[in-house]
């Protein structure tokens, strides 16, 4: 995965904050930061949180009586619209930076922000064996970024959500052969050069570059590249050096991570995985970001 | 302030949790604990949070678009009713206990609970000079509990909210003379033996018992007792030995205080003083209480 030229950075300017994730934590932070007139870059899809969407009944969120997740997401969307907030539907696959500012790679574009709020939901800590080690050496999280590298080659693809199926189709147009594993029941992909894997991948094999994938039944498939299409990239992969506690981002009561200017809120900081807790932390993080920016601008 | 006989304790039994405070933090915790079938004793008035009530517009609480505090409190009340939750309209003036359980004094009654959640809002750390030192020796927080001790005597009363005016009237029936200071604009008290103080109290004077009050203009009034009628008692006065950080209760990310089985959430644990933050912490505290009770019952 290569960072693009700096052209795009010049165009969009520097944001006060980049929020990664459009679940309850990201929304809560965005609402507060908007009131305080911060220049916000908010990554996420208008589908918002998939976990909220699938909640049949929510009975313990103060202010919203016995509501379905679908209804709550609809209220959230309306609130986003009314507040004049805008979602940037790009997948963030890399962040780098420090107290002087952050660079964020969203699909093929680079953005700059003074602070970052990670509100990426609960994400497996580090993927499967070999995934992190071979990232950028055959392992990719972004079809539109890296697909062209595999023209006429064999690849494996993990598809973690129906909404990534167009990316699978895009890859199938480029690659000679695609081994596909989907982690949800009703896949609609049916293409001649796509072979559905019955078993999930267990490991990525290869020394300095990807050579094969190993499935849970111990069979191997020779491939040149592997794409993991998941809603979120593991936080410590996203931002190298981020301190974790197991699969959660380590934060203090102010939602500060070990990177100055980088904050985290919601499920990614730990249990309970609850809307109320995410909304609370999004609010705390936003206030801390406001204070951080004020101190920086002094 | 004397703890009553143990009769009332036998009647009501032991609660899983006593929640002190009916603002957003208390509500959020109560909703979650109710779902988990915990036996809840919830102290607060149906007026709910005064601070919420007085918020003109709330623009950053996810799920409730541009709402007034009055409207939000009305939604909260409806939600309390629907969830089958009950508020006990008694003022908690003393808590004692440890990991083996807690005793809570609510007006004149004693209650027992395995755990306590303090959601008392932001409260001044320790009142005025001499207040804490002379508590129980002429200083009282409860008119109905201690009023009878001042029959025919002179007392001073601080009234912090209109809803305590009936307590002032009750005290005026007993005492010979009442020096009254009210901290809000439109007091309706007009009784022959009540003298309105123009200046607030600055200190309570006396060696082993109350002798006088000193006003901010340095004048003194000789009295036998002083009543502070405030929505909440300062946390460290409520529960002796509770660790504070300034005027806030010291908690970790799990909302645990230094007392095993005692948790805190909302404005009383620190800034930002926000509904979202309070709702989030109430949820976190509730989950921690559930885990604590489960570990205890093993």
mmCIF file of N, CA, C and O in Angstrom, chain B residues 171-216:
data_model
loop_
_atom_site.group_PDB
_atom_site.id
_atom_site.type_symbol
_atom_site.label_atom_id
_atom_site.label_comp_id
_atom_site.label_asym_id
_atom_site.label_seq_id
_atom_site.Cartn_x
_atom_site.Cartn_y
_atom_site.Cartn_z
ATOM 1 N N UNK B 171 -39.620 23.299 59.943
ATOM 2 C CA UNK B 171 -38.662 23.740 60.965
ATOM 3 C C UNK B 171 -39.152 24.996 61.677
ATOM 4 O O UNK B 171 -38.971 25.146 62.892
ATOM 5 N N UNK B 172 -39.811 25.877 60.915
ATOM 6 C CA UNK B 172 -40.313 27.135 61.494
ATOM 7 C C UNK B 172 -41.431 26.881 62.515
ATOM 8 O O UNK B 172 -41.631 27.667 63.444
ATOM 9 N N UNK B 173 -42.134 25.771 62.325
ATOM 10 C CA UNK B 173 -43.178 25.405 63.294
ATOM 11 C C UNK B 173 -42.585 24.970 64.634
ATOM 12 O O UNK B 173 -43.199 25.115 65.681
ATOM 13 N N UNK B 174 -41.380 24.391 64.558
ATOM 14 C CA UNK B 174 -40.740 23.863 65.767
ATOM 15 C C UNK B 174 -39.880 24.912 66.468
ATOM 16 O O UNK B 174 -39.945 25.074 67.689
ATOM 17 N N UNK B 175 -39.089 25.616 65.680
ATOM 18 C CA UNK B 175 -38.096 26.514 66.266
ATOM 19 C C UNK B 175 -38.738 27.823 66.748
ATOM 20 O O UNK B 175 -39.811 28.208 66.289
ATOM 21 N N UNK B 176 -38.031 28.465 67.663
ATOM 22 C CA UNK B 176 -38.465 29.776 68.140
ATOM 23 C C UNK B 176 -38.232 30.811 67.028
ATOM 24 O O UNK B 176 -39.088 31.616 66.728
ATOM 25 N N UNK B 177 -37.039 30.713 66.436
ATOM 26 C CA UNK B 177 -36.642 31.679 65.418
ATOM 27 C C UNK B 177 -35.797 30.991 64.347
ATOM 28 O O UNK B 177 -34.945 30.150 64.662
ATOM 29 N N UNK B 178 -36.038 31.376 63.083
ATOM 30 C CA UNK B 178 -35.292 30.782 61.973
ATOM 31 C C UNK B 178 -34.628 31.891 61.155
ATOM 32 O O UNK B 178 -35.299 32.819 60.701
ATOM 33 N N UNK B 179 -33.290 31.809 61.034
ATOM 34 C CA UNK B 179 -32.576 32.677 60.098
ATOM 35 C C UNK B 179 -32.462 31.912 58.790
ATOM 36 O O UNK B 179 -31.853 30.840 58.751
ATOM 37 N N UNK B 180 -33.048 32.455 57.726
ATOM 38 C CA UNK B 180 -33.113 31.695 56.476
ATOM 39 C C UNK B 180 -32.344 32.372 55.351
ATOM 40 O O UNK B 180 -32.524 33.559 55.090
ATOM 41 N N UNK B 181 -31.489 31.574 54.683
ATOM 42 C CA UNK B 181 -30.879 32.059 53.454
ATOM 43 C C UNK B 181 -31.334 31.152 52.301
ATOM 44 O O UNK B 181 -31.212 29.936 52.382
ATOM 45 N N UNK B 182 -31.881 31.762 51.248
ATOM 46 C CA UNK B 182 -32.275 30.969 50.082
ATOM 47 C C UNK B 182 -31.352 31.306 48.913
ATOM 48 O O UNK B 182 -30.994 32.473 48.718
ATOM 49 N N UNK B 183 -30.970 30.271 48.150
ATOM 50 C CA UNK B 183 -29.955 30.473 47.108
ATOM 51 C C UNK B 183 -30.567 30.624 45.720
ATOM 52 O O UNK B 183 -29.862 30.536 44.727
ATOM 53 N N UNK B 184 -31.872 30.842 45.641
ATOM 54 C CA UNK B 184 -32.549 30.988 44.348
ATOM 55 C C UNK B 184 -33.418 32.239 44.437
ATOM 56 O O UNK B 184 -33.670 32.751 45.541
ATOM 57 N N UNK B 185 -33.892 32.771 43.306
ATOM 58 C CA UNK B 185 -34.532 34.097 43.353
ATOM 59 C C UNK B 185 -35.901 34.159 44.028
ATOM 60 O O UNK B 185 -36.093 34.965 44.938
ATOM 61 N N UNK B 186 -36.829 33.321 43.651
ATOM 62 C CA UNK B 186 -38.219 33.575 44.038
ATOM 63 C C UNK B 186 -38.707 32.711 45.220
ATOM 64 O O UNK B 186 -39.476 31.781 45.045
ATOM 65 N N UNK B 187 -38.283 33.081 46.427
ATOM 66 C CA UNK B 187 -38.744 32.356 47.613
ATOM 67 C C UNK B 187 -40.147 32.813 47.997
ATOM 68 O O UNK B 187 -40.480 33.988 47.896
ATOM 69 N N UNK B 188 -40.973 31.852 48.417
ATOM 70 C CA UNK B 188 -42.347 32.205 48.796
ATOM 71 C C UNK B 188 -42.577 32.129 50.296
ATOM 72 O O UNK B 188 -43.713 32.173 50.761
ATOM 73 N N UNK B 189 -41.500 31.972 51.024
ATOM 74 C CA UNK B 189 -41.653 31.829 52.478
ATOM 75 C C UNK B 189 -41.863 33.193 53.125
ATOM 76 O O UNK B 189 -41.112 34.137 52.901
ATOM 77 N N UNK B 190 -42.928 33.279 53.925
ATOM 78 C CA UNK B 190 -43.247 34.526 54.614
ATOM 79 C C UNK B 190 -43.891 34.166 55.944
ATOM 80 O O UNK B 190 -45.102 34.037 56.054
ATOM 81 N N UNK B 191 -43.060 33.964 56.945
ATOM 82 C CA UNK B 191 -43.553 33.531 58.257
ATOM 83 C C UNK B 191 -43.009 34.480 59.311
ATOM 84 O O UNK B 191 -41.894 34.989 59.182
ATOM 85 N N UNK B 192 -43.821 34.740 60.384
ATOM 86 C CA UNK B 192 -43.418 35.756 61.372
ATOM 87 C C UNK B 192 -42.086 35.448 62.054
ATOM 88 O O UNK B 192 -41.316 36.367 62.346
ATOM 89 N N UNK B 193 -41.793 34.169 62.294
ATOM 90 C CA UNK B 193 -40.540 33.869 63.023
ATOM 91 C C UNK B 193 -39.368 33.510 62.110
ATOM 92 O O UNK B 193 -38.366 32.977 62.566
ATOM 93 N N UNK B 194 -39.540 33.788 60.790
ATOM 94 C CA UNK B 194 -38.443 33.537 59.853
ATOM 95 C C UNK B 194 -37.835 34.867 59.401
ATOM 96 O O UNK B 194 -38.527 35.707 58.829
ATOM 97 N N UNK B 195 -36.574 35.037 59.680
ATOM 98 C CA UNK B 195 -35.882 36.245 59.243
ATOM 99 C C UNK B 195 -34.998 35.904 58.050
ATOM 100 O O UNK B 195 -34.128 35.040 58.132
ATOM 101 N N UNK B 196 -35.258 36.594 56.934
ATOM 102 C CA UNK B 196 -34.477 36.321 55.729
ATOM 103 C C UNK B 196 -33.089 36.954 55.858
ATOM 104 O O UNK B 196 -32.968 38.135 56.154
ATOM 105 N N UNK B 197 -32.056 36.161 55.601
ATOM 106 C CA UNK B 197 -30.691 36.689 55.607
ATOM 107 C C UNK B 197 -30.381 37.260 54.228
ATOM 108 O O UNK B 197 -30.660 36.635 53.204
ATOM 109 N N UNK B 198 -29.789 38.450 54.224
ATOM 110 C CA UNK B 198 -29.452 39.090 52.946
ATOM 111 C C UNK B 198 -28.141 38.538 52.386
ATOM 112 O O UNK B 198 -27.900 38.559 51.185
ATOM 113 N N UNK B 199 -27.292 38.113 53.311
ATOM 114 C CA UNK B 199 -25.984 37.604 52.889
ATOM 115 C C UNK B 199 -25.912 36.098 53.149
ATOM 116 O O UNK B 199 -26.514 35.610 54.112
ATOM 117 N N UNK B 200 -25.183 35.376 52.304
ATOM 118 C CA UNK B 200 -25.052 33.936 52.544
ATOM 119 C C UNK B 200 -24.180 33.621 53.766
ATOM 120 O O UNK B 200 -23.412 34.472 54.221
ATOM 121 N N UNK B 201 -24.309 32.408 54.266
ATOM 122 C CA UNK B 201 -23.468 31.978 55.386
ATOM 123 C C UNK B 201 -22.064 31.685 54.876
ATOM 124 O O UNK B 201 -21.881 31.154 53.789
ATOM 125 N N UNK B 202 -21.108 32.013 55.735
ATOM 126 C CA UNK B 202 -19.710 31.801 55.357
ATOM 127 C C UNK B 202 -19.086 30.683 56.201
ATOM 128 O O UNK B 202 -18.160 30.004 55.775
ATOM 129 N N UNK B 203 -19.593 30.552 57.445
ATOM 130 C CA UNK B 203 -19.008 29.545 58.335
ATOM 131 C C UNK B 203 -19.990 29.187 59.443
ATOM 132 O O UNK B 203 -20.887 29.959 59.774
ATOM 133 N N UNK B 204 -19.820 27.985 59.964
ATOM 134 C CA UNK B 204 -20.534 27.576 61.177
ATOM 135 C C UNK B 204 -19.535 27.660 62.308
ATOM 136 O O UNK B 204 -18.416 27.144 62.201
ATOM 137 N N UNK B 205 -19.899 28.355 63.393
ATOM 138 C CA UNK B 205 -18.979 28.544 64.521
ATOM 139 C C UNK B 205 -19.414 27.705 65.719
ATOM 140 O O UNK B 205 -20.604 27.461 65.921
ATOM 141 N N UNK B 206 -18.456 27.319 66.535
ATOM 142 C CA UNK B 206 -18.739 26.531 67.728
ATOM 143 C C UNK B 206 -17.598 25.566 67.988
ATOM 144 O O UNK B 206 -16.854 25.237 67.063
ATOM 145 N N UNK B 207 -17.466 25.153 69.258
ATOM 146 C CA UNK B 207 -16.379 24.217 69.560
ATOM 147 C C UNK B 207 -16.855 22.783 69.387
ATOM 148 O O UNK B 207 -16.631 22.172 68.366
ATOM 149 N N UNK B 208 -17.577 22.269 70.383
ATOM 150 C CA UNK B 208 -18.078 20.905 70.237
ATOM 151 C C UNK B 208 -19.515 20.861 69.755
ATOM 152 O O UNK B 208 -20.040 19.790 69.465
ATOM 153 N N UNK B 209 -20.132 22.014 69.756
ATOM 154 C CA UNK B 209 -21.458 22.111 69.171
ATOM 155 C C UNK B 209 -21.675 23.498 68.573
ATOM 156 O O UNK B 209 -20.944 24.439 68.900
ATOM 157 N N UNK B 210 -22.661 23.585 67.714
ATOM 158 C CA UNK B 210 -22.908 24.839 67.011
ATOM 159 C C UNK B 210 -23.252 25.959 68.000
ATOM 160 O O UNK B 210 -24.055 25.773 68.908
ATOM 161 N N UNK B 211 -22.604 27.112 67.815
ATOM 162 C CA UNK B 211 -22.841 28.278 68.655
ATOM 163 C C UNK B 211 -23.440 29.417 67.833
ATOM 164 O O UNK B 211 -24.303 30.153 68.296
ATOM 165 N N UNK B 212 -22.976 29.550 66.569
ATOM 166 C CA UNK B 212 -23.413 30.677 65.740
ATOM 167 C C UNK B 212 -23.103 30.406 64.277
ATOM 168 O O UNK B 212 -22.362 29.478 63.945
ATOM 169 N N UNK B 213 -23.695 31.239 63.428
ATOM 170 C CA UNK B 213 -23.278 31.234 62.031
ATOM 171 C C UNK B 213 -22.653 32.593 61.730
ATOM 172 O O UNK B 213 -23.033 33.607 62.322
ATOM 173 N N UNK B 214 -21.690 32.557 60.809
ATOM 174 C CA UNK B 214 -21.068 33.798 60.374
ATOM 175 C C UNK B 214 -21.466 34.034 58.918
ATOM 176 O O UNK B 214 -21.422 33.120 58.091
ATOM 177 N N UNK B 215 -21.878 35.271 58.620
ATOM 178 C CA UNK B 215 -22.271 35.600 57.251
ATOM 179 C C UNK B 215 -21.084 36.170 56.486
ATOM 180 O O UNK B 215 -20.048 36.472 57.078
ATOM 181 N N UNK B 216 -21.248 36.319 55.191
ATOM 182 C CA UNK B 216 -20.128 36.827 54.381
ATOM 183 C C UNK B 216 -19.795 38.280 54.721
ATOM 184 O O UNK B 216 -18.701 38.745 54.406
#
